[in-house]
Coordinates of N, CA and C in Angstrom, one line a residue:
D26 N 0.8 -1.2 0.0 CA 0.0 0.0 0.0 C 0.9 1.2 0.0
G27 N 0.3 2.3 -0.5 CA 1.1 3.6 -0.6 C 1.4 4.1 0.8
R28 N 2.5 4.9 0.8 CA 3.0 5.5 2.0 C 1.9 6.5 2.5
I29 N 1.7 6.6 3.8 CA 0.8 7.6 4.4 C 1.5 8.8 4.7
N30 N 1.1 9.9 4.1 CA 1.7 11.2 4.3 C 0.7 12.1 5.1
V31 N 1.2 12.9 6.0 CA 0.4 13.8 6.8 C 1.0 15.2 6.5
V32 N 0.1 16.0 6.0 CA 0.5 17.4 5.7 C -0.6 18.3 6.3
K33 N -0.1 19.1 7.3 CA -1.1 20.0 8.0 C -2.3 19.3 8.5
D34 N -2.1 18.2 9.2 CA -3.2 17.4 9.8 C -4.1 16.7 8.8
V35 N -3.7 16.8 7.5 CA -4.5 16.1 6.5 C -3.7 14.8 6.1
V36 N -4.4 13.7 6.1 CA -3.8 12.4 5.8 C -4.1 12.0 4.4
Q37 N -3.0 11.7 3.6 CA -3.2 11.2 2.3 C -2.3 10.0 2.1
R38 N -2.8 9.0 1.3 CA -2.0 7.8 1.0 C -1.4 8.0 -0.4
G39 N -0.1 7.7 -0.4 CA 0.6 7.8 -1.7 C 0.2 6.7 -2.7
D40 N 0.9 6.7 -3.8 CA 0.6 5.7 -4.8 C 1.0 4.3 -4.3
Q41 N 0.2 3.3 -4.7 CA 0.5 1.9 -4.4 C 1.6 1.4 -5.3
K42 N 2.5 0.6 -4.8 CA 3.5 -0.1 -5.6 C 3.0 -1.4 -6.0
R43 N 3.3 -1.8 -7.3 CA 2.9 -3.1 -7.7 C 4.0 -3.8 -8.5
V44 N 4.4 -4.9 -8.1 CA 5.5 -5.7 -8.7 C 4.8 -6.4 -9.9
D45 N 5.5 -6.4 -11.1 CA 5.0 -7.1 -12.2 C 5.0 -8.6 -12.0
Y46 N 6.1 -9.2 -11.6 CA 6.2 -10.6 -11.3 C 7.1 -10.8 -10.1
L47 N 6.6 -11.5 -9.1 CA 7.3 -11.9 -7.9 C 7.5 -13.4 -8.0
L48 N 8.7 -13.9 -8.2 CA 9.0 -15.3 -8.3 C 9.4 -15.9 -7.0
L49 N 8.8 -17.1 -6.6 CA 9.0 -17.7 -5.3 C 9.8 -18.9 -5.4
Y50 N 10.8 -19.1 -4.5 CA 11.5 -20.4 -4.4 C 10.6 -21.4 -3.7
K51 N 9.9 -20.9 -2.6 CA 8.9 -21.7 -1.9 C 7.8 -20.7 -1.6
P52 N 6.6 -21.2 -1.2 CA 5.5 -20.3 -0.9 C 5.8 -19.2 0.0
N53 N 6.7 -19.4 1.0 CA 7.1 -18.4 2.0 C 8.4 -17.7 1.6
Y54 N 8.9 -17.9 0.4 CA 10.3 -17.4 0.2 C 10.4 -16.8 -1.2
P55 N 10.2 -15.5 -1.4 CA 10.5 -14.9 -2.8 C 11.9 -14.9 -3.1
I56 N 12.3 -15.1 -4.4 CA 13.7 -15.2 -4.7 C 14.0 -14.2 -5.9
A57 N 13.0 -13.8 -6.7 CA 13.4 -12.8 -7.8 C 12.1 -12.0 -8.1
I58 N 12.5 -10.8 -8.7 CA 11.4 -9.9 -9.2 C 11.7 -9.7 -10.7
V59 N 10.7 -9.6 -11.5 CA 10.8 -9.3 -12.9 C 10.0 -8.1 -13.2
E60 N 10.6 -7.1 -13.7 CA 9.9 -5.9 -14.1 C 9.8 -5.9 -15.7
A61 N 8.6 -6.0 -16.2 CA 8.3 -6.1 -17.6 C 8.0 -4.8 -18.2
K62 N 8.6 -4.5 -19.3 CA 8.3 -3.2 -20.1 C 7.9 -3.5 -21.5
D63 N 7.1 -2.7 -22.1 CA 6.7 -2.8 -23.5 C 7.8 -2.4 -24.4
R64 N 8.2 -3.4 -25.3 CA 9.3 -3.1 -26.2 C 9.0 -1.9 -27.2
K65 N 7.7 -1.6 -27.4 CA 7.4 -0.5 -28.3 C 7.8 0.8 -27.6
K66 N 7.8 0.9 -26.3 CA 8.1 2.1 -25.6 C 9.6 2.1 -25.1
H67 N 10.1 0.9 -24.9 CA 11.5 0.8 -24.3 C 12.3 -0.2 -25.2
S68 N 13.3 0.4 -25.9 CA 14.2 -0.4 -26.7 C 15.2 -1.2 -25.9
S69 N 15.4 -0.8 -24.7 CA 16.4 -1.6 -23.9 C 15.7 -2.5 -22.9
P70 N 16.2 -3.8 -22.8 CA 15.6 -4.7 -21.9 C 15.9 -4.3 -20.4
G71 N 16.8 -3.4 -20.2 CA 17.1 -3.0 -18.9 C 16.4 -1.7 -18.4
A72 N 15.4 -1.3 -19.2 CA 14.7 -0.1 -18.9 C 14.0 -0.1 -17.5
G73 N 13.6 -1.2 -17.1 CA 12.8 -1.3 -15.8 C 13.7 -1.8 -14.7
L74 N 15.0 -1.9 -14.9 CA 15.9 -2.5 -13.8 C 15.9 -1.7 -12.5
Q75 N 16.0 -0.4 -12.6 CA 16.0 0.4 -11.4 C 14.8 0.3 -10.6
Q76 N 13.6 0.2 -11.3 CA 12.4 0.0 -10.6 C 12.3 -1.4 -10.0
G77 N 12.8 -2.4 -10.7 CA 12.8 -3.7 -10.1 C 13.8 -3.8 -8.9
M78 N 14.9 -3.1 -9.0 CA 15.8 -3.1 -7.9 C 15.2 -2.5 -6.6
G79 N 14.4 -1.4 -6.9 CA 13.7 -0.8 -5.7 C 12.8 -1.7 -5.1
Y80 N 12.0 -2.5 -5.9 CA 11.1 -3.4 -5.3 C 11.9 -4.6 -4.6
A81 N 13.0 -5.0 -5.2 CA 13.7 -6.1 -4.6 C 14.3 -5.6 -3.3
Q82 N 14.7 -4.4 -3.2 CA 15.2 -3.9 -1.9 C 14.1 -3.8 -0.9
D83 N 13.0 -3.3 -1.3 CA 11.8 -3.2 -0.3 C 11.4 -4.5 0.2
L84 N 11.4 -5.5 -0.7 CA 10.8 -6.9 -0.4 C 11.9 -7.9 0.1
K85 N 13.2 -7.4 0.1 CA 14.3 -8.2 0.6 C 14.4 -9.5 -0.3
V86 N 14.4 -9.2 -1.6 CA 14.6 -10.3 -2.6 C 15.9 -10.2 -3.3
P87 N 16.6 -11.4 -3.4 CA 18.1 -11.3 -3.9 C 18.3 -11.0 -5.3
F88 N 17.3 -11.2 -6.2 CA 17.6 -11.1 -7.7 C 16.5 -10.2 -8.3
A89 N 16.9 -9.2 -9.1 CA 16.0 -8.3 -9.8 C 16.3 -8.5 -11.3
Y90 N 15.2 -8.5 -12.1 CA 15.3 -8.6 -13.5 C 14.4 -7.6 -14.2
S91 N 14.9 -7.2 -15.4 CA 14.1 -6.3 -16.2 C 14.0 -7.0 -17.6
S92 N 12.9 -6.8 -18.3 CA 12.8 -7.3 -19.7 C 11.8 -6.5 -20.5
N93 N 12.2 -6.4 -21.8 CA 11.2 -5.8 -22.7 C 10.7 -6.9 -23.7
G94 N 10.9 -8.1 -23.4 CA 10.5 -9.2 -24.3 C 11.5 -9.7 -25.2
D95 N 12.7 -9.0 -25.3 CA 13.8 -9.4 -26.2 C 14.9 -10.1 -25.4
A96 N 15.1 -9.7 -24.2 CA 16.2 -10.3 -23.4 C 15.9 -9.9 -21.9
F97 N 16.7 -10.4 -21.0 CA 16.6 -10.0 -19.6 C 17.9 -9.3 -19.2
V98 N 17.8 -8.4 -18.3 CA 19.0 -7.8 -17.6 C 18.8 -8.2 -16.1
E99 N 19.8 -8.8 -15.5 CA 19.8 -9.3 -14.1 C 20.6 -8.4 -13.3
H100 N 20.1 -8.1 -12.1 CA 21.0 -7.5 -11.1 C 20.9 -8.3 -9.8
D101 N 22.1 -8.8 -9.4 CA 22.3 -9.6 -8.2 C 22.4 -8.6 -7.0
M102 N 21.4 -8.6 -6.1 CA 21.3 -7.7 -5.0 C 22.4 -7.9 -3.9
I103 N 23.0 -9.1 -4.0 CA 24.0 -9.4 -3.0 C 25.4 -9.0 -3.4
T104 N 25.7 -9.4 -4.7 CA 27.0 -9.0 -5.2 C 27.1 -7.7 -5.9
G105 N 25.9 -7.2 -6.4 CA 25.9 -6.0 -7.2 C 26.2 -6.2 -8.6
K106 N 26.4 -7.4 -9.1 CA 26.8 -7.7 -10.5 C 25.6 -7.7 -11.4
E107 N 25.8 -7.2 -12.6 CA 24.7 -7.2 -13.6 C 25.1 -7.9 -14.8
R108 N 24.2 -8.5 -15.5 CA 24.5 -9.2 -16.8 C 23.2 -9.3 -17.6
T109 N 23.4 -9.4 -18.9 CA 22.3 -9.5 -19.8 C 22.1 -11.0 -20.3
L110 N 20.9 -11.5 -20.3 CA 20.6 -12.9 -20.6 C 19.6 -12.9 -21.8
S111 N 19.8 -13.9 -22.6 CA 18.8 -14.2 -23.6 C 17.5 -14.7 -22.9
L112 N 16.4 -14.8 -23.6 CA 15.2 -15.3 -23.0 C 15.4 -16.7 -22.6
E113 N 16.1 -17.5 -23.4 CA 16.3 -18.9 -23.0 C 17.3 -19.2 -21.9
E114 N 18.0 -18.1 -21.5 CA 19.0 -18.3 -20.4 C 18.5 -17.9 -19.0
F115 N 17.2 -17.6 -19.0 CA 16.6 -17.2 -17.7 C 16.8 -18.4 -16.7
P116 N 17.3 -18.2 -15.5 CA 17.6 -19.3 -14.6 C 16.4 -19.9 -14.0
T117 N 16.5 -21.2 -13.7 CA 15.4 -21.9 -13.0 C 15.5 -21.5 -11.5
K118 N 14.4 -21.8 -10.8 CA 14.3 -21.4 -9.4 C 15.4 -22.1 -8.6
E119 N 15.7 -23.4 -9.0 CA 16.8 -24.1 -8.3 C 18.1 -23.5 -8.6
E120 N 18.4 -23.0 -9.8 CA 19.7 -22.3 -10.0 C 19.8 -21.0 -9.2
L121 N 18.7 -20.3 -9.1 CA 18.7 -19.1 -8.3 C 18.9 -19.4 -6.8
W122 N 18.3 -20.5 -6.4 CA 18.4 -20.9 -5.0 C 19.8 -21.3 -4.7
Q123 N 20.5 -22.1 -5.5 CA 21.9 -22.5 -5.3 C 22.8 -21.3 -5.3
R124 N 22.6 -20.3 -6.2 CA 23.4 -19.1 -6.1 C 23.2 -18.3 -4.8
Y125 N 21.9 -18.2 -4.4 CA 21.6 -17.4 -3.2 C 22.2 -18.1 -2.0
R126 N 22.1 -19.4 -1.9 CA 22.7 -20.2 -0.8 C 24.2 -19.9 -0.7
K127 N 24.9 -19.9 -1.8 CA 26.3 -19.7 -1.8 C 26.7 -18.3 -1.5
E128 N 26.0 -17.3 -2.1 CA 26.3 -15.9 -2.0 C 26.0 -15.4 -0.5
A129 N 24.9 -15.9 0.0 CA 24.5 -15.5 1.3 C 25.1 -16.3 2.4
T130 N 25.9 -17.4 2.0 CA 26.5 -18.3 3.0 C 25.6 -18.8 4.1
L131 N 24.5 -19.4 3.6 CA 23.4 -19.8 4.5 C 23.9 -21.0 5.3
T132 N 23.6 -21.1 6.6 CA 24.0 -22.2 7.5 C 23.0 -23.3 7.3
P133 N 23.3 -24.6 7.7 CA 22.3 -25.6 7.6 C 21.0 -25.3 8.3
N134 N 21.1 -24.7 9.5 CA 19.9 -24.3 10.3 C 19.1 -23.3 9.5
Q135 N 19.7 -22.3 8.9 CA 19.0 -21.3 8.1 C 18.2 -22.0 6.9
I136 N 18.9 -23.0 6.3 CA 18.2 -23.7 5.2 C 17.1 -24.5 5.7
K137 N 17.2 -25.1 6.9 CA 16.1 -25.8 7.5 C 14.9 -24.9 7.8
A138 N 15.2 -23.7 8.3 CA 14.2 -22.7 8.6 C 13.5 -22.3 7.3
I139 N 14.2 -22.0 6.2 CA 13.7 -21.6 5.0 C 12.8 -22.7 4.4
D140 N 13.2 -23.9 4.6 CA 12.4 -25.1 4.0 C 11.1 -25.3 4.8
T141 N 11.0 -24.7 6.0 CA 9.9 -25.0 6.9 C 8.8 -23.9 6.5
P142 N 7.6 -24.4 6.1 CA 6.6 -23.5 5.6 C 5.9 -22.7 6.8
F143 N 5.2 -21.6 6.4 CA 4.4 -21.0 7.4 C 3.2 -21.9 7.8
Y144 N 2.7 -21.6 9.0 CA 1.5 -22.4 9.3 C 0.3 -21.9 8.4
S145 N -0.4 -22.9 7.9 CA -1.5 -22.5 7.1 C -2.7 -23.5 7.3
S146 N -3.9 -23.0 7.2 CA -5.1 -23.8 7.3 C -6.2 -23.0 6.5
R147 N -7.3 -23.6 6.4 CA -8.4 -23.0 5.7 C -8.8 -21.7 6.3
D148 N -8.6 -21.5 7.6 CA -9.0 -20.3 8.3 C -7.8 -19.3 8.5
A149 N -6.6 -19.8 8.2 CA -5.4 -18.9 8.5 C -5.2 -18.0 7.3
L150 N -4.9 -16.7 7.6 CA -4.5 -15.7 6.6 C -3.1 -15.9 6.1
S151 N -2.8 -15.6 4.9 CA -1.5 -15.5 4.4 C -0.8 -14.3 4.9
P152 N 0.5 -14.3 5.2 CA 1.1 -13.1 5.7 C 1.2 -12.0 4.7
R153 N 1.1 -10.8 5.1 CA 1.3 -9.6 4.3 C 2.8 -9.5 4.0
Y154 N 3.1 -8.7 3.0 CA 4.5 -8.7 2.6 C 5.5 -8.3 3.7
Y155 N 5.1 -7.3 4.5 CA 6.0 -6.8 5.5 C 6.0 -7.9 6.7
Q156 N 4.9 -8.6 6.9 CA 5.0 -9.7 7.9 C 5.9 -10.8 7.4
R157 N 5.8 -11.2 6.1 CA 6.7 -12.2 5.6 C 8.1 -11.8 5.7
I158 N 8.5 -10.6 5.5 CA 9.9 -10.1 5.6 C 10.3 -10.2 7.0
A159 N 9.5 -9.8 8.0 CA 9.8 -9.8 9.4 C 10.0 -11.2 9.9
I160 N 9.1 -12.1 9.5 CA 9.1 -13.5 9.9 C 10.4 -14.2 9.3
N161 N 10.6 -14.0 8.0 CA 11.8 -14.7 7.4 C 13.1 -14.2 8.0
R162 N 13.2 -12.9 8.2 CA 14.5 -12.3 8.7 C 14.7 -12.7 10.1
A163 N 13.6 -12.7 10.9 CA 13.8 -13.1 12.3 C 14.2 -14.6 12.5
V164 N 13.4 -15.4 11.7 CA 13.7 -16.9 11.7 C 15.1 -17.2 11.3
E165 N 15.6 -16.6 10.2 CA 16.9 -16.8 9.7 C 18.0 -16.3 10.7
A166 N 17.8 -15.2 11.3 CA 18.7 -14.7 12.3 C 18.8 -15.6 13.5
I167 N 17.7 -16.1 14.0 CA 17.7 -17.0 15.2 C 18.3 -18.3 14.8
A168 N 18.0 -18.8 13.5 CA 18.6 -20.0 13.1 C 20.1 -19.9 12.9
N169 N 20.6 -18.7 12.7 CA 22.0 -18.5 12.5 C 22.7 -18.2 13.9
G170 N 22.0 -18.4 15.0 CA 22.6 -18.3 16.3 C 22.4 -17.0 17.0
K171 N 21.7 -16.0 16.4 CA 21.5 -14.7 17.1 C 20.5 -14.9 18.2
R172 N 20.9 -14.4 19.3 CA 20.0 -14.5 20.5 C 19.1 -13.3 20.8
R173 N 19.4 -12.2 20.1 CA 18.6 -11.0 20.3 C 18.2 -10.4 19.0
V174 N 16.9 -10.4 18.8 CA 16.3 -9.9 17.5 C 15.1 -9.0 17.9
L175 N 15.1 -7.8 17.4 CA 14.1 -6.8 17.7 C 13.2 -6.5 16.5
L176 N 11.9 -6.7 16.6 CA 11.0 -6.3 15.6 C 10.2 -5.1 16.1
V177 N 10.1 -4.0 15.4 CA 9.3 -2.9 15.7 C 8.1 -2.8 14.8
M178 N 6.9 -3.0 15.3 CA 5.7 -3.0 14.4 C 4.7 -2.1 15.0
A179 N 4.0 -1.3 14.2 CA 2.9 -0.4 14.7 C 1.7 -1.2 15.1
T180 N 0.8 -0.4 15.8 CA -0.5 -1.0 16.2 C -1.3 -1.4 14.9
G181 N -1.9 -2.6 15.0 CA -2.7 -3.1 13.9 C -2.0 -3.7 12.8
T182 N -0.7 -4.0 12.9 CA 0.1 -4.6 11.8 C 0.3 -6.1 12.0
G183 N -0.3 -6.7 13.0 CA -0.3 -8.1 13.2 C 0.9 -8.6 13.9
K184 N 1.2 -8.0 15.1 CA 2.4 -8.4 15.9 C 2.3 -9.8 16.4
T185 N 1.1 -10.2 16.9 CA 0.9 -11.5 17.5 C 0.9 -12.6 16.4
Y186 N 0.3 -12.3 15.3 CA 0.3 -13.2 14.2 C 1.8 -13.4 13.7
T187 N 2.6 -12.4 13.6 CA 4.0 -12.5 13.2 C 4.8 -13.3 14.2
A188 N 4.5 -13.0 15.5 CA 5.3 -13.7 16.5 C 4.9 -15.2 16.5
F189 N 3.6 -15.5 16.3 CA 3.2 -16.9 16.1 C 3.9 -17.6 15.0
Q190 N 4.0 -17.0 13.8 CA 4.6 -17.6 12.6 C 6.1 -17.9 12.9
I191 N 6.7 -16.9 13.6 CA 8.2 -17.1 13.9 C 8.3 -18.3 14.8
V192 N 7.5 -18.4 15.9 CA 7.6 -19.5 16.8 C 7.3 -20.8 16.1
Y193 N 6.2 -20.8 15.4 CA 5.8 -22.0 14.7 C 6.9 -22.6 13.8
R194 N 7.5 -21.7 13.0 CA 8.6 -22.2 12.1 C 9.8 -22.7 12.8
L195 N 10.2 -22.0 13.8 CA 11.4 -22.4 14.6 C 11.2 -23.7 15.3
I196 N 10.0 -24.0 15.8 CA 9.7 -25.2 16.4 C 9.6 -26.4 15.4
K197 N 8.9 -26.1 14.3 CA 8.7 -27.1 13.3 C 10.0 -27.5 12.6
A198 N 10.9 -26.5 12.5 CA 12.2 -26.8 11.9 C 13.2 -27.5 12.9
G199 N 12.8 -27.6 14.2 CA 13.6 -28.3 15.2 C 14.7 -27.4 15.7
I200 N 14.6 -26.1 15.4 CA 15.7 -25.2 15.9 C 15.5 -24.8 17.3
K201 N 14.2 -24.6 17.7 CA 13.9 -24.3 19.1 C 12.8 -25.3 19.6
H202 N 12.8 -25.6 20.9 CA 11.9 -26.5 21.4 C 10.9 -25.9 22.4
R203 N 11.3 -24.9 23.0 CA 10.4 -24.2 23.9 C 10.5 -22.7 23.7
V204 N 9.4 -21.9 23.8 CA 9.5 -20.5 23.7 C 8.6 -19.9 24.8
L205 N 9.2 -18.8 25.4 CA 8.5 -18.1 26.4 C 7.8 -16.8 25.8
Y206 N 6.5 -16.8 25.9 CA 5.8 -15.6 25.3 C 5.3 -14.7 26.4
L207 N 5.7 -13.5 26.4 CA 5.4 -12.5 27.5 C 4.6 -11.4 27.0
A208 N 3.7 -10.9 27.8 CA 2.9 -9.7 27.5 C 2.7 -9.0 28.8
D209 N 2.3 -7.7 28.7 CA 2.2 -6.9 29.9 C 0.8 -7.0 30.6
R210 N -0.1 -7.8 30.0 CA -1.4 -8.1 30.6 C -1.8 -9.5 30.4
N211 N -2.4 -10.1 31.4 CA -2.9 -11.5 31.2 C -3.8 -11.7 30.0
I212 N -4.7 -10.7 29.8 CA -5.7 -10.8 28.8 C -5.0 -10.9 27.4
L213 N -3.9 -10.3 27.2 CA -3.2 -10.4 25.9 C -2.6 -11.8 25.7
V214 N -2.1 -12.4 26.8 CA -1.6 -13.8 26.7 C -2.7 -14.7 26.4
D215 N -3.9 -14.5 27.1 CA -5.0 -15.4 26.9 C -5.6 -15.3 25.5
Q216 N -5.6 -14.1 25.0 CA -6.1 -13.9 23.6 C -5.2 -14.6 22.6
A217 N -3.9 -14.4 22.8 CA -2.9 -15.1 21.9 C -3.1 -16.6 21.9
M218 N -3.3 -17.2 23.1 CA -3.4 -18.6 23.2 C -4.7 -19.1 22.6
V219 N -5.7 -18.4 22.7 CA -7.0 -18.8 22.1 C -7.1 -18.6 20.6
N220 N -6.4 -17.5 20.1 CA -6.5 -17.2 18.7 C -5.2 -17.6 18.0
D221 N -4.3 -16.7 17.8 CA -3.1 -17.0 16.9 C -2.3 -18.2 17.3
F222 N -2.1 -18.4 18.6 CA -1.2 -19.4 19.1 C -1.9 -20.8 19.3
S223 N -3.2 -20.8 19.0 CA -4.0 -22.0 19.3 C -3.4 -23.3 18.6
P224 N -2.8 -23.2 17.4 CA -2.3 -24.5 16.8 C -1.1 -25.1 17.6
L225 N -0.5 -24.3 18.5 CA 0.6 -24.8 19.3 C 0.2 -25.1 20.7
V226 N -1.0 -24.8 21.1 CA -1.4 -25.0 22.5 C -1.8 -26.5 22.7

């Protein structure tokens, strides 16, 4: 959703950003963005690369691509390298995953965490993009041995849901076995146990 701007006590929402194509390695793990441009308006396949890189940075995605239908231009967000590819050379998701594993030097625990899906059921909502980023980054940091991770989320952004998904994936991946959930009021803990955390109770 667009950024909320406040000017002289008047609230306005900015333009919404829309990715042309978001490619997923797994349902919970985006790996590439493709920004598509019309060849009639853009003679260069790299015309949308800056836009794609902006989306990749916002969504914490390791590879950004631009294409006008003639070729692809790739930007590796980890190494900063760029290259032009023919349409037939576009990498498979497994090729991108192997490159990402190597470049990001993922540990075995991080790979286990990435391979562990979000909790889902007929009644469970899919995480919003910012929740997915928070969940993935927190899970990977903890899987990599970090003992202190701070998430700052505003009111109404799904903090309890995000916390549950982090706990669920860490437990299901076998990285953690017990988690202490604290809140400043009993009613908040009770609500969490009855609602978001009920699959673990």
